[in-house]
mmCIF file of C-alpha atoms in Angstrom:
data_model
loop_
_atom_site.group_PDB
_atom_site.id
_atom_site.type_symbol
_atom_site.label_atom_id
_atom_site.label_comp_id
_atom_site.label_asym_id
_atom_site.label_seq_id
_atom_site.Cartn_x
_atom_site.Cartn_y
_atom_site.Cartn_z
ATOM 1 C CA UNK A 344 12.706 41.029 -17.883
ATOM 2 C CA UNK A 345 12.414 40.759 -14.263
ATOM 3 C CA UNK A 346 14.937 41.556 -11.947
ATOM 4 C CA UNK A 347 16.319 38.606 -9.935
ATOM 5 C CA UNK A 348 18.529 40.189 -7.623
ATOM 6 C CA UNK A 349 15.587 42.011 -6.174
ATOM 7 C CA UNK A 350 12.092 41.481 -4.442
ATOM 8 C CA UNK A 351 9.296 42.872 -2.626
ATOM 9 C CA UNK A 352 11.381 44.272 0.837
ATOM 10 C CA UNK A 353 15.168 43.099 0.137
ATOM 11 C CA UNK A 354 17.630 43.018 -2.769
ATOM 12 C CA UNK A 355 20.539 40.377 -2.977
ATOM 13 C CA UNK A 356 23.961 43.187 -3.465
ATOM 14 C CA UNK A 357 27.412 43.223 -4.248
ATOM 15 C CA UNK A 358 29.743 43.338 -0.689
ATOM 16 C CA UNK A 359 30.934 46.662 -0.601
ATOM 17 C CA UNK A 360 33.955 47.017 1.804
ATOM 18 C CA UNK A 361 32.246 48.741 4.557
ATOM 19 C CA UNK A 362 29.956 46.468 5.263
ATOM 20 C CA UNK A 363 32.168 44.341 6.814
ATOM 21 C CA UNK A 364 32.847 45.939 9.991
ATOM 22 C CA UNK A 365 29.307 45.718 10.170
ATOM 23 C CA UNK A 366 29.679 42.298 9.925
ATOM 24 C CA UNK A 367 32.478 42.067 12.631
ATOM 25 C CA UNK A 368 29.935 43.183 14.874
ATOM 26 C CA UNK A 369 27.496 40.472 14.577
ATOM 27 C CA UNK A 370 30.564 37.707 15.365
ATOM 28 C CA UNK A 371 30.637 39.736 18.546
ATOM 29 C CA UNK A 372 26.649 38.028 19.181
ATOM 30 C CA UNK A 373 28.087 34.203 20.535
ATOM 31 C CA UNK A 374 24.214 33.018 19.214
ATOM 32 C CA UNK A 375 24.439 34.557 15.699
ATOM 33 C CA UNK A 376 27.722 32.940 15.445
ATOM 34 C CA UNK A 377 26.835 29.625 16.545
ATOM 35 C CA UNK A 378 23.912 29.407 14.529
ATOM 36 C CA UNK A 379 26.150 30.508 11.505
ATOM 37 C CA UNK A 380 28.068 27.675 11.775
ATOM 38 C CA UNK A 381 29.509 24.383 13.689
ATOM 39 C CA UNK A 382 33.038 25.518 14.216
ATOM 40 C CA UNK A 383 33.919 27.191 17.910
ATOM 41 C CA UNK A 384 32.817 30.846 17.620
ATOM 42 C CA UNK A 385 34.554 33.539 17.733
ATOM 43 C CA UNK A 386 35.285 37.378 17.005
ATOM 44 C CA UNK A 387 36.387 38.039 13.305
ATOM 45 C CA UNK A 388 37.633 41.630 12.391
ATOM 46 C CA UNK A 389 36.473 43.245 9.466
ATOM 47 C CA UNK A 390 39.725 42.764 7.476
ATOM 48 C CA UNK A 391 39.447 39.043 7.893
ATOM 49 C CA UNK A 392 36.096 38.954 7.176
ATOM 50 C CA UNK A 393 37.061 41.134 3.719
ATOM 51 C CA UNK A 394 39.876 38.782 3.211
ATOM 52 C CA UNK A 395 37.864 35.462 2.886
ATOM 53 C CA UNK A 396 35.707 37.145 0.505
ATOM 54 C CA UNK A 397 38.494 37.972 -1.412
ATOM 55 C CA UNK A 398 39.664 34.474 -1.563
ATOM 56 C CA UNK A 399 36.204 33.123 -2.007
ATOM 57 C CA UNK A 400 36.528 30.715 -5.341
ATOM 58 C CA UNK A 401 34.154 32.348 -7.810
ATOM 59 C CA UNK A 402 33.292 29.395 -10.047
ATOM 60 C CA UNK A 403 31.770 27.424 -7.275
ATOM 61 C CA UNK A 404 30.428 30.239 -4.568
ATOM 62 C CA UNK A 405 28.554 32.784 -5.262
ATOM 63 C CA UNK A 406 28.166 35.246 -2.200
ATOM 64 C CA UNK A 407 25.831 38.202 -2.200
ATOM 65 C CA UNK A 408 24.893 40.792 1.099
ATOM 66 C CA UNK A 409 21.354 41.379 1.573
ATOM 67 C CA UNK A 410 19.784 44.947 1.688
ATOM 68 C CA UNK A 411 16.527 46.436 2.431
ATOM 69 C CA UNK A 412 15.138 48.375 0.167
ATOM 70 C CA UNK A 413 13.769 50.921 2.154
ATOM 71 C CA UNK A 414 16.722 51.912 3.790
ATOM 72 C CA UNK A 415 19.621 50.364 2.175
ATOM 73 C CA UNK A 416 20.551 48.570 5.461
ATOM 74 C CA UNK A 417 22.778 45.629 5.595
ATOM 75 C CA UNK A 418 20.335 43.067 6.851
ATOM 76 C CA UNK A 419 22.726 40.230 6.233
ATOM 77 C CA UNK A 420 24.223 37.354 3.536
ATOM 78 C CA UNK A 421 23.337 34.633 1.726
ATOM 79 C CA UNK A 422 25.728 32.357 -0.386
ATOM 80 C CA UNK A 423 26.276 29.042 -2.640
ATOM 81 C CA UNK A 424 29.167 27.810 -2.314
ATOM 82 C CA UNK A 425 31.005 24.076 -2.987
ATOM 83 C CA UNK A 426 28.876 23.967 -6.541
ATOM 84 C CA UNK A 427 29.180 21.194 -8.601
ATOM 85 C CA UNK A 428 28.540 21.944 -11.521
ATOM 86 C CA UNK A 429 28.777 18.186 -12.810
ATOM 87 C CA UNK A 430 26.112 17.075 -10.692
ATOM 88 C CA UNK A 431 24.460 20.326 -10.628
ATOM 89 C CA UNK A 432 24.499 20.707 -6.600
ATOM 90 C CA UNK A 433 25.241 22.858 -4.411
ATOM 91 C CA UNK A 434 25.283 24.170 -0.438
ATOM 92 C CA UNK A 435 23.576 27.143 0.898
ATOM 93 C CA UNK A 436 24.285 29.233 3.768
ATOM 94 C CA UNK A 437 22.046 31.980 4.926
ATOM 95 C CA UNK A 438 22.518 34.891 7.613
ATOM 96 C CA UNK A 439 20.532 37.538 9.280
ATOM 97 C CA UNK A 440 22.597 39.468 11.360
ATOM 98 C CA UNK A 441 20.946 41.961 13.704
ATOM 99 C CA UNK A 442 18.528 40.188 16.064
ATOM 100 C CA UNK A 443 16.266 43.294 15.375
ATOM 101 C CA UNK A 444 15.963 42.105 11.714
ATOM 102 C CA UNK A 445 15.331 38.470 12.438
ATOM 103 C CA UNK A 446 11.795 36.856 12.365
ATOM 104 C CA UNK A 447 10.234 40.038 9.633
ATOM 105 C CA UNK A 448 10.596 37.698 6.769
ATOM 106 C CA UNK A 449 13.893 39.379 5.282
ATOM 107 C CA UNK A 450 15.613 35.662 5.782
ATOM 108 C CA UNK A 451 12.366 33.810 3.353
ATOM 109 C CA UNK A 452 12.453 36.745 1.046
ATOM 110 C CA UNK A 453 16.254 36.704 0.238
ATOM 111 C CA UNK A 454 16.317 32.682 0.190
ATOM 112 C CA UNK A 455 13.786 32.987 -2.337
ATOM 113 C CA UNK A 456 15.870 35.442 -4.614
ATOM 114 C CA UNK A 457 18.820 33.143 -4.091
ATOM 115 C CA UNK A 458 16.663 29.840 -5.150
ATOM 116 C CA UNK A 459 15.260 31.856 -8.138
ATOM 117 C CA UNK A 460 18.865 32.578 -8.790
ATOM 118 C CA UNK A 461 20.040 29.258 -8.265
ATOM 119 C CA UNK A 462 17.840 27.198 -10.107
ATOM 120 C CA UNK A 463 17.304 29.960 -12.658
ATOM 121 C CA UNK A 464 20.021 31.263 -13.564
ATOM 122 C CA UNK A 465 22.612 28.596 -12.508
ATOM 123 C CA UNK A 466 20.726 25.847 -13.362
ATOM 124 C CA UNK A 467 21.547 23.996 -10.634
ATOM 125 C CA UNK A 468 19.232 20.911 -9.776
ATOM 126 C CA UNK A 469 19.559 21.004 -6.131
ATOM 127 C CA UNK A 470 20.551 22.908 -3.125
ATOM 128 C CA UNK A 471 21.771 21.567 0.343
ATOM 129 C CA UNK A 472 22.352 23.042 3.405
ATOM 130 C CA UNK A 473 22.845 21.943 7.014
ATOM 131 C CA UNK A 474 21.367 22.890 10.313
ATOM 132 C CA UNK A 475 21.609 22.544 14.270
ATOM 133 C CA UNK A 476 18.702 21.268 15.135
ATOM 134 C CA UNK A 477 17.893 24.052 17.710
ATOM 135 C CA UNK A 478 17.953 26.851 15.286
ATOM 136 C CA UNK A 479 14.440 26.068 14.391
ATOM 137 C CA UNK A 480 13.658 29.553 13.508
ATOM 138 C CA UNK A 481 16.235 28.979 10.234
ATOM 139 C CA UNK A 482 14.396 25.458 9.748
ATOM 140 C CA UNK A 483 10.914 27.271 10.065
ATOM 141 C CA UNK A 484 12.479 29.392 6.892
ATOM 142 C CA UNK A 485 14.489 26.326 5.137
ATOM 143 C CA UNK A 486 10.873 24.440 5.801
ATOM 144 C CA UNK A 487 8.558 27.258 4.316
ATOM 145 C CA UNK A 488 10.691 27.431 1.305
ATOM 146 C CA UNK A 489 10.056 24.047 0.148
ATOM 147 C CA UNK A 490 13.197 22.189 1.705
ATOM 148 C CA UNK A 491 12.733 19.017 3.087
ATOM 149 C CA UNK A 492 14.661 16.559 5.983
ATOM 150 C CA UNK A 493 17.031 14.363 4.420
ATOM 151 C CA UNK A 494 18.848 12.806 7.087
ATOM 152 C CA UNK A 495 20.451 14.087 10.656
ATOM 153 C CA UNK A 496 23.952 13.357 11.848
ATOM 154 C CA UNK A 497 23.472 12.244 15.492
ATOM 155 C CA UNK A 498 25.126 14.382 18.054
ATOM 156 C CA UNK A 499 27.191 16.044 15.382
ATOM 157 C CA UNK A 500 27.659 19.182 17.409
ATOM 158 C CA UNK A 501 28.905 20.066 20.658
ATOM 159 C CA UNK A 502 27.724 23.009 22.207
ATOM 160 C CA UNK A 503 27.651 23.862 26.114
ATOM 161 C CA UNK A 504 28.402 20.145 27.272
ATOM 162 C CA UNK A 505 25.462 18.668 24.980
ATOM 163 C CA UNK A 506 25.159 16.747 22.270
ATOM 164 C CA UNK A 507 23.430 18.228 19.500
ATOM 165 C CA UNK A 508 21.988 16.368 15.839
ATOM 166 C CA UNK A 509 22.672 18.053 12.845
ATOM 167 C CA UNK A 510 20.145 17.866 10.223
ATOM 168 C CA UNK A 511 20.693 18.043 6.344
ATOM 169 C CA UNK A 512 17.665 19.410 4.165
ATOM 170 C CA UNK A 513 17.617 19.631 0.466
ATOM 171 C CA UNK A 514 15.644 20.989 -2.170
ATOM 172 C CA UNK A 515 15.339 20.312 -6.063
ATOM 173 C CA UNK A 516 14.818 22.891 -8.894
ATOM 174 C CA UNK A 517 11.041 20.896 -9.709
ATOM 175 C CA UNK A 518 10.266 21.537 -6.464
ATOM 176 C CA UNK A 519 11.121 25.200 -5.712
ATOM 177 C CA UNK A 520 7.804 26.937 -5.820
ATOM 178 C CA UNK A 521 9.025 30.806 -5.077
ATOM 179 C CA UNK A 522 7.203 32.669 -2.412
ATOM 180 C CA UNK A 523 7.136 36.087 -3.126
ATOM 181 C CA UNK A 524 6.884 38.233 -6.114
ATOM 182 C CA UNK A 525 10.103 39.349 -8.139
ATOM 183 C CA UNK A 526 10.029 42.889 -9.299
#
């Protein structure tokens, strides 16, 4: 049997405390953060960080960190979360958090594990996930892995005195054709 936690380059991993301080470090970077999410960003500490993992629901999110396997360096995190399990559907949420790491494929290789791992092993039917529509390097990845446009909410998001759209993309389990190989 393969295993579906890891690839070619990067392995999906179990949070270890430690990590997050590391993480605490990229809410310091005001465009990680506000790629991350639509809320107003700001600095979390490690112990809050450790705390809403902690408190994460675990029959409807599933959160993993992502490693390289070279080095065994946090590269980032990737989660499902608000699972349906009636309707089979879920949300994803994907992060890279050194800029260093960004743009090497570490993003398309994990999102691939957590597909696999999603439509394999949770049967879900579909994932869902929404994006600013300036972080087109994450829509480059969400677009390369098979998701596709499903509809934008007009000048959703306010950032820096604009108006922003925020697109929603989606991807079915018939469709998910993985790009890399699983070990």
């Amino acid at each position: 049997m393969k295993n579906i936690f890891v690839g070619p380059r990067v392995a999906l991993t179990v949070p270890q405390p430690e990590d997050f301080d590391e993480i605490s470090d990229w809410y310091t970077d005001g465009t990680f953060v506000r790629n991350l999410d639509t809320l107003p960003a700001r600095p979390l500490s490690g112990e809050a960080l450790e705390q809403t993992y902690r408190n994460l629901n675990r029959d409807t999110e599933f959160y993993f960190h992502i490693r390289a396997l070279d080095d065994d360096r946090l590269l980032g995190f990737v989660t499902l979360f608000n699972i349906d399990w009636h309707n089979q559907i879920c949300q994803l949420g994907l992060a890279i958090g050194d800029a260093d790491d960004r743009g090497h494929g570490y993003g398309t290789e994990a999102l691939n594990l957590m597909l696999n791992y999603g439509f394999n092993e949770l049967n879900l039917y579909k994932v869902c996930l929404d994006v600013i529509s300036t972080n087109q390097a994450a829509i480059s990845v969400y677009q390369n892995s098979g998701f596709e446009f499903e509809g934008t909410n007009q000048r959703a998001i306010k950032r820096d005195g604009q108006r922003l759209d925020l697109y929603s993309m989606g991807l079915f389990a018939e469709d998910f054709q993985p790009r890399i190989k699983f070990n």
